[in-house]
CSV table of C-alpha atoms in Angstrom, one decimal:
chain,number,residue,atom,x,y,z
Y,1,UNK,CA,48.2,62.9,54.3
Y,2,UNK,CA,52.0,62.5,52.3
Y,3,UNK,CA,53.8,65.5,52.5
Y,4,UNK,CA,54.5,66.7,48.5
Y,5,UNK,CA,58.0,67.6,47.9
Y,6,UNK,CA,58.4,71.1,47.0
Y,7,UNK,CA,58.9,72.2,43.6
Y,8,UNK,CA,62.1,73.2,42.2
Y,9,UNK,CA,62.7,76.2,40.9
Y,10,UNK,CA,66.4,78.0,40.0
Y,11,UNK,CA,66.1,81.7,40.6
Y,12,UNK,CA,65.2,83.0,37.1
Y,13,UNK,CA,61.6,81.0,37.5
Y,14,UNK,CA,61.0,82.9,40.4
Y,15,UNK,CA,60.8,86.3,38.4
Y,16,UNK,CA,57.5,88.0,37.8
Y,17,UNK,CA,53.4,86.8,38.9
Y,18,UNK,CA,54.0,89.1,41.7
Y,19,UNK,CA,51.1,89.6,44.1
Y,20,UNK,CA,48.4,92.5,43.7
Y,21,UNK,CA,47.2,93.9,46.8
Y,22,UNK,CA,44.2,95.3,47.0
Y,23,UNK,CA,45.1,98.8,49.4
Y,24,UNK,CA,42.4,100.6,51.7
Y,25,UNK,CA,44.3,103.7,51.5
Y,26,UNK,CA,41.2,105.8,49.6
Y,27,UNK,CA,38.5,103.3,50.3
Y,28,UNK,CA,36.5,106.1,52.6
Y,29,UNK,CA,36.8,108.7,50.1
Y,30,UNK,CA,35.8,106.5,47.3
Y,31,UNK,CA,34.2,103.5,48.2
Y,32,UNK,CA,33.4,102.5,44.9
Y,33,UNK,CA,36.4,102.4,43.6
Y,34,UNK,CA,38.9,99.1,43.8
Y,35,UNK,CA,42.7,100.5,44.0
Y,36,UNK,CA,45.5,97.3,43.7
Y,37,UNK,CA,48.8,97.6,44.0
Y,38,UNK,CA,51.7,95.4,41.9
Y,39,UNK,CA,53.9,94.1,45.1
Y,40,UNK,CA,57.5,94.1,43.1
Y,41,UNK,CA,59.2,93.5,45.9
Y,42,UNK,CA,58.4,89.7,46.0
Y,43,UNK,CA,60.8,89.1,42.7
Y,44,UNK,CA,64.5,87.8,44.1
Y,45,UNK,CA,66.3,90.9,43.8
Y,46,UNK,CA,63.5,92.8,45.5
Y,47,UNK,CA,62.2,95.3,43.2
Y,48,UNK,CA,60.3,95.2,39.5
Y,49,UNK,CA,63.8,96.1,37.5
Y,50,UNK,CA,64.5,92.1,38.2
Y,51,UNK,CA,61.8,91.6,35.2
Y,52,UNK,CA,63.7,94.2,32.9
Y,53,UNK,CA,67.7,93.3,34.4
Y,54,UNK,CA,66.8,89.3,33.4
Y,55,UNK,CA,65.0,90.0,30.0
Y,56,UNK,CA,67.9,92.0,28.7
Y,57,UNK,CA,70.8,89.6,30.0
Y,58,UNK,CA,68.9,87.0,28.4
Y,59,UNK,CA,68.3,89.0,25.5
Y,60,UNK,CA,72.0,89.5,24.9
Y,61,UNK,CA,72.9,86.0,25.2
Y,62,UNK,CA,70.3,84.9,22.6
Y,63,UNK,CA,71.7,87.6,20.1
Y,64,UNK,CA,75.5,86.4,21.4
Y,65,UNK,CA,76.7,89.9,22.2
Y,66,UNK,CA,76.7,88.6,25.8
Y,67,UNK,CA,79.6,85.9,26.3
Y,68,UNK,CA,81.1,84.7,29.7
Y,69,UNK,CA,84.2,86.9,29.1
Y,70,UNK,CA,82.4,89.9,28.8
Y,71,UNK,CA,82.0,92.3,32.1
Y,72,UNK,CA,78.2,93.6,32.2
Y,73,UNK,CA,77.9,97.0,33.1
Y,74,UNK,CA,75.6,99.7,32.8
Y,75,UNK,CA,74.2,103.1,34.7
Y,76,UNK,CA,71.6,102.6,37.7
Y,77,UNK,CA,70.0,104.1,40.3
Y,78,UNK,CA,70.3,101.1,42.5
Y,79,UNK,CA,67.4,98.9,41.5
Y,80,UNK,CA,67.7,97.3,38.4
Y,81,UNK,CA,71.7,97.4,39.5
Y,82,UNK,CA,70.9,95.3,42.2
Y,83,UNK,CA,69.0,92.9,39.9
Y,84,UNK,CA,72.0,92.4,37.6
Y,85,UNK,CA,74.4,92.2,40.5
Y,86,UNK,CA,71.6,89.1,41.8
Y,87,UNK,CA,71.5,87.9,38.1
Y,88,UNK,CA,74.8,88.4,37.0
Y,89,UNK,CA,76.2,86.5,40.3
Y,90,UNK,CA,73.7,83.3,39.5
Y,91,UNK,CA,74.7,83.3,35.6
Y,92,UNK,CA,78.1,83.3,36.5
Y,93,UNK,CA,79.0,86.9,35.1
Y,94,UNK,CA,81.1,90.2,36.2
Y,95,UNK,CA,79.3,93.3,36.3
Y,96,UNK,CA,80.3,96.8,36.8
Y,97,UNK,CA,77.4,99.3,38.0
Y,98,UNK,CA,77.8,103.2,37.5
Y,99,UNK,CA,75.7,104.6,40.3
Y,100,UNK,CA,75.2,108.4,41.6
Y,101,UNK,CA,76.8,108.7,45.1
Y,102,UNK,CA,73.9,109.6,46.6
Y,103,UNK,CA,72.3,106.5,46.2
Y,104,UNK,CA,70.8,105.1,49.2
Y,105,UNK,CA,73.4,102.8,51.3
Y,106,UNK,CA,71.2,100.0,51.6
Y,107,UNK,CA,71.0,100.0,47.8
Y,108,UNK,CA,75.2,100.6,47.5
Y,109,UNK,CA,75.6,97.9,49.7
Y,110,UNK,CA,73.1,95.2,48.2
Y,111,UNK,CA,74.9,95.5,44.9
Y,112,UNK,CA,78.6,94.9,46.3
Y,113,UNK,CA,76.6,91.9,48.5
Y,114,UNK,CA,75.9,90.2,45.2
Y,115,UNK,CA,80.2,90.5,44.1
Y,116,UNK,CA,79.5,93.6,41.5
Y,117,UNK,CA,82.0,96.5,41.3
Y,118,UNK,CA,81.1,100.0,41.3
Y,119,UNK,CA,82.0,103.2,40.2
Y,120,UNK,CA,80.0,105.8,42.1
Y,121,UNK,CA,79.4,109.2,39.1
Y,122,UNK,CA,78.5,113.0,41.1
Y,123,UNK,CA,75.3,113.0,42.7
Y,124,UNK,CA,74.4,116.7,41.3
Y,125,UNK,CA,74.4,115.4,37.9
Y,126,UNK,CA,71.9,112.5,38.6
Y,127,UNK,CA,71.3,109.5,36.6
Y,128,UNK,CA,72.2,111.6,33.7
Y,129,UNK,CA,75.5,111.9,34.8
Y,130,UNK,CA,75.8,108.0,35.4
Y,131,UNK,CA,74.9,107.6,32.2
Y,132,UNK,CA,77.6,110.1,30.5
Y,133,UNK,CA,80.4,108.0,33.0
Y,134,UNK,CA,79.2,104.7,32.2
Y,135,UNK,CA,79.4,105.4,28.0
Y,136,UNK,CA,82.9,107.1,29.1
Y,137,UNK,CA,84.1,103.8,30.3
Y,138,UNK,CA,82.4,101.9,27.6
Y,139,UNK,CA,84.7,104.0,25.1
Y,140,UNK,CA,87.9,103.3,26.8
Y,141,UNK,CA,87.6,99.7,26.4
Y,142,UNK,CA,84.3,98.3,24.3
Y,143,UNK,CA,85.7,95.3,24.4
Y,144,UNK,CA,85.7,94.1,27.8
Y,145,UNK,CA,82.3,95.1,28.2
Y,146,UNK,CA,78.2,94.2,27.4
Y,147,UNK,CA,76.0,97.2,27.9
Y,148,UNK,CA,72.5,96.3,28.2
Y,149,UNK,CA,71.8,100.1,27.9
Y,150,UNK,CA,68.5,100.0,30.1
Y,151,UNK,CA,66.6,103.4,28.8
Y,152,UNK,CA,67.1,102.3,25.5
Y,153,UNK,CA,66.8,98.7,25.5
Y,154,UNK,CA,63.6,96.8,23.7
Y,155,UNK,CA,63.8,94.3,26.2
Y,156,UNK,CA,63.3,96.1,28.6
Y,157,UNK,CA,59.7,97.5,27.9
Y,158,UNK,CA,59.2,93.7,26.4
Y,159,UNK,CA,59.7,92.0,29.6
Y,160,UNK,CA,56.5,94.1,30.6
Y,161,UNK,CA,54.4,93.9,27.7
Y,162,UNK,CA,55.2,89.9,28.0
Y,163,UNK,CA,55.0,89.8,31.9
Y,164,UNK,CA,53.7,92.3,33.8
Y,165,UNK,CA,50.5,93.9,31.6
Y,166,UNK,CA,49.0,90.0,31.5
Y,167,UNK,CA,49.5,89.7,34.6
Y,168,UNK,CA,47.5,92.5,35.5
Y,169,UNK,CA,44.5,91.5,33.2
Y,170,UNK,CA,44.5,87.9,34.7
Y,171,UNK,CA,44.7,89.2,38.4
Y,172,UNK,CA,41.3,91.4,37.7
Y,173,UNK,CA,39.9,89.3,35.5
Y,174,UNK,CA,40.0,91.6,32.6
Y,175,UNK,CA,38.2,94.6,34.7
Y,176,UNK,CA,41.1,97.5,35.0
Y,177,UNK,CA,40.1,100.3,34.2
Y,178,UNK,CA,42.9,102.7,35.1
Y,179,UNK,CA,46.7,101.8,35.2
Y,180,UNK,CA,49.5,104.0,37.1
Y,181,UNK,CA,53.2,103.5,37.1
Y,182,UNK,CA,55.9,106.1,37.7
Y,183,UNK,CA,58.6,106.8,35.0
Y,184,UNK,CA,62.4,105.9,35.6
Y,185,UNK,CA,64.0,104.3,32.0
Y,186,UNK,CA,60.3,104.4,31.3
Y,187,UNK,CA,60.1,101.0,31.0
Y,188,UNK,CA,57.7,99.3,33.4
Y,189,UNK,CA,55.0,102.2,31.9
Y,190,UNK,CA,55.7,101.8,28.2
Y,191,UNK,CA,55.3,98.4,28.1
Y,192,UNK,CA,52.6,97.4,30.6
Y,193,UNK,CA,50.5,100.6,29.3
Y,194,UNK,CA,50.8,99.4,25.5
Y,195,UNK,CA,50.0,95.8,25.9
Y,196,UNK,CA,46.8,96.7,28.0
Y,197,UNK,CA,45.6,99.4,25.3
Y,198,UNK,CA,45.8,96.6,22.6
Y,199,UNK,CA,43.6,95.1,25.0
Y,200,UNK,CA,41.2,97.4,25.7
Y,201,UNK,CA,42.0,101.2,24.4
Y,202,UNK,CA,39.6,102.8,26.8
Y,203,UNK,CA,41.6,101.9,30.1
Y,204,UNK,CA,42.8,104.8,31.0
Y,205,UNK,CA,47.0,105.3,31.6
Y,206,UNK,CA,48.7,107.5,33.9
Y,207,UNK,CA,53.0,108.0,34.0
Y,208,UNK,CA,54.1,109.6,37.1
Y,209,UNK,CA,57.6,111.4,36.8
Y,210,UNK,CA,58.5,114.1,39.8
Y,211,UNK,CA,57.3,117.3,39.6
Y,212,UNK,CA,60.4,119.1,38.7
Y,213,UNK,CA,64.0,118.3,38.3
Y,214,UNK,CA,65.0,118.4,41.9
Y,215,UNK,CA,63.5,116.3,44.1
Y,216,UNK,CA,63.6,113.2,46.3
Y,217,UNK,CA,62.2,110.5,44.6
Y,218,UNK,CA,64.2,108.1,44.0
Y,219,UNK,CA,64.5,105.4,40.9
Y,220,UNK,CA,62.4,108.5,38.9
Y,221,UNK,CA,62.9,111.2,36.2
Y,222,UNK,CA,61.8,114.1,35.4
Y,223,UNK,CA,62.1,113.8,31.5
Y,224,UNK,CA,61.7,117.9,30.7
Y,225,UNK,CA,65.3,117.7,32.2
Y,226,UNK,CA,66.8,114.7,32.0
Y,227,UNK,CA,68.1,112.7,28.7
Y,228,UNK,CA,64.8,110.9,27.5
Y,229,UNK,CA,65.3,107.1,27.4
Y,230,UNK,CA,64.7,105.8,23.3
Y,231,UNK,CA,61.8,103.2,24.6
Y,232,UNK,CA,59.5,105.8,26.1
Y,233,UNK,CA,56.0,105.9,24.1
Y,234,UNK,CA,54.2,108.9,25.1
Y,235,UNK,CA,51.2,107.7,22.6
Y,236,UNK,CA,50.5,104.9,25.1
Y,237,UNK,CA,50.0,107.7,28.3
Y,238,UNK,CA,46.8,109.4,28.6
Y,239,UNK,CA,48.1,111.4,31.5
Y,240,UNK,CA,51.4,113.0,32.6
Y,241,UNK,CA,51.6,114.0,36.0
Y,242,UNK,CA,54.1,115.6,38.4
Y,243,UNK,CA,54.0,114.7,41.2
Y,244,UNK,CA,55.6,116.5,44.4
Y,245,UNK,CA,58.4,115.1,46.9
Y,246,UNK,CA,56.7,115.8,50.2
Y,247,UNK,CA,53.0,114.1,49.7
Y,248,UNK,CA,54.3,111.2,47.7
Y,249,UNK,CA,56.4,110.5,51.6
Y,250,UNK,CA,53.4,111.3,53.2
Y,251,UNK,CA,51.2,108.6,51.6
Y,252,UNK,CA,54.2,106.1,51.9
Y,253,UNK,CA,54.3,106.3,55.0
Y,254,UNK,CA,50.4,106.3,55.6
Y,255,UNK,CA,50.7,103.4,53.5
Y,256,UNK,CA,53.1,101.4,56.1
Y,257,UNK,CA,51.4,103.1,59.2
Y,258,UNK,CA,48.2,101.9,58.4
Y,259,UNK,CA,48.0,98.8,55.9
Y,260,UNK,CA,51.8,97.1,57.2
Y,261,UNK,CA,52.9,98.0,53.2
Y,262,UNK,CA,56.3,99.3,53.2
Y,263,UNK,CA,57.4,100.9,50.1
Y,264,UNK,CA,59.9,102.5,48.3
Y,265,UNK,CA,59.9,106.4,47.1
Y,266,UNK,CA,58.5,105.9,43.9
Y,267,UNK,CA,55.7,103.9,45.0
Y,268,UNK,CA,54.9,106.9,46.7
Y,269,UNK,CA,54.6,108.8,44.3
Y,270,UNK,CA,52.4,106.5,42.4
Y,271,UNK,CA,49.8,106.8,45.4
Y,272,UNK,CA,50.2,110.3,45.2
Y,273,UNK,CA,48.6,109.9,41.1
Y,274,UNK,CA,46.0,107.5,42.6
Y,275,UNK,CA,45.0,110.0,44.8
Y,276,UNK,CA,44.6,112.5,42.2
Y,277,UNK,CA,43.2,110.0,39.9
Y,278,UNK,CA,40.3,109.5,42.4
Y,279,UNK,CA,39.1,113.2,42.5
Y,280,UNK,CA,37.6,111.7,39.0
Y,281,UNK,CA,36.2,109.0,39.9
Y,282,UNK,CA,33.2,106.8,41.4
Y,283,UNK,CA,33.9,103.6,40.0
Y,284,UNK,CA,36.7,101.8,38.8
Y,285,UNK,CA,39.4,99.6,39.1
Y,286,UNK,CA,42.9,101.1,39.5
Y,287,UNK,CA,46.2,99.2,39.5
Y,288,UNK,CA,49.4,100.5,40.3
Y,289,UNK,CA,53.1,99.2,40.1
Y,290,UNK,CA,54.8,99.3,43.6
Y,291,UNK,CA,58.4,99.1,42.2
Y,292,UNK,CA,60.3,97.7,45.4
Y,293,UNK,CA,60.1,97.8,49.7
Y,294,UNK,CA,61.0,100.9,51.9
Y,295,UNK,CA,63.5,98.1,53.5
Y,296,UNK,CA,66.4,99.7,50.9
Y,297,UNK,CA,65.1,103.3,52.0
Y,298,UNK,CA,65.5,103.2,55.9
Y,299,UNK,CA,69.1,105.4,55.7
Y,300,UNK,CA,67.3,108.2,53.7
Y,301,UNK,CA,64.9,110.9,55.2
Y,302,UNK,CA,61.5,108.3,53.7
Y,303,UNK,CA,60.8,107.3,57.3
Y,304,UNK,CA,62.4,109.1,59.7
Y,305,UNK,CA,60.1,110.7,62.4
């Protein structure tokens, strides 16, 4: 039999119509219910922000607000940074992360892999506070730079009312009934839980944020507290929830111990309101986002014995 050459693909096409895993984590407890997870790791800069980091670099160069003298920079937590620093680096731009210090190193050190600078803003004042230095920056010299402006970006929820929420309905065939996703710029929620109510209002939508303003999960925010990003819908969420530090770890790393999935923090956390979810249920079809790999969590407390 010939051997076909292998398509080609430049790393933008690579973006998105990520696996969904279907996870055994609950199956005893509820065996009628079909739990999948969104594997966001398999995009090229390893997490889901690569679908949000790509639609709003694009988005500025279609608008021409983005030009190849301009630096990109804006505020991160570490993943969608990572995705401009991987984007930026194959479009052939400088970019300029703000980034609490307390970031995990694996994350600090994947976005200065990729050629980005970055200015690390005080880890007590959170992603907040990377926000407030970034705009500082901004101010001093708006014309060096393009600020994508994540948590208030359209693009950003676009990329997953375009992407990710038709993805979703084509992987189950049309048959989810619940969707879960934790809340960071609010993004990944907004637009996935929108487009699928369009679909079919009665699916039933759950946003994730940690239970109060301190905590240890990583990539989220706990809104009551924080500075609430311009694209998040509340009309699209049914639900909520809180969820705590310590169990969302726990179910990580039940997750890795006993189905070989190793995930980040927040995916944790979005097991956590499956597991809640479930006290509800009998039947169903639940699908979650799992926003990125443990791999970029192994220096942090996640899964340390």
């Amino acid at each position: 039999m010939p051997v076909r050459a292998p398509d080609k693909h430049t790393l933008t096409d690579l973006v998105g119509n990520t696996p969904l895993l279907q996870l055994r984590l609950f199956q005893e407890r509820r065996p009628g219910v079909e739990v999948y997870g969104k594997a966001e790791w398999f995009n090229p800069a390893g997490s889901v922000k690569d679908r949000a980091a790509l639609a709003m670099l694009e988005a500025g160069e279609s608008c021409g607000e983005l030009t190849p003298d301009k630096t990109v920079i804006d505020s991160t937590s570490g993943n969608t940074g990572i995705a401009y620093a991987l984007y930026g680096a194959a479009k052939g731009y400088r970019v300029l992360l703000v980034m609490p210090a307390n970031v995990s190193e694996e994350r600090k050190l994947l976005v200065q892999a990729y050629g980005a600078q970055v200015v690390f803003s005080d880890s007590m004042e959170g992603s907040d506070g990377a926000i407030r230095l970034c705009r500082e920056l901004i101010a001093a010299q708006p014309e060096r730079f393009f600020y994508p402006d994540q948590y208030n970006n359209p693009a950003n929820a676009l990329a997953h009312y375009e992407g990710t929420a038709p993805e979703i309905l084509a992987q189950t065939d049309s048959r989810v009934t619940h969707f879960v996703a934790g809340l960071g710029t609010t993004g990944t929620f907004t637009g996935t839980a929108r487009r699928l109510k369009e679909h079919n209002p009665k699916i039933v939508t759950v946003a994730v944020q940690p239970e109060d303003a301190f905590h240890g999960l990583e990539g989220l925010k706990h809104l009551p507290s924080s500075i609430v990003p311009a694209i998040w819908d509340e009309s699209v969420a049914d639900h909520v929830w809180g969820a705590p530090t310590e169990r969302s770890y726990e179910l990580a790393r039940r997750l890795a111990r006993n189905e070989g999935i190793l995930v980040g923090h927040s995916c944790g956390a979005a097991l956590w309101a499956v597991e809640r979810l479930l006290e509800q249920l009998e039947t169903g079809v639940v699908v979650t986002v799992l926003p990125d790999s443990g791999d970029r969590y192994l220096s942090t407390g996640l899964y340390r014995l």
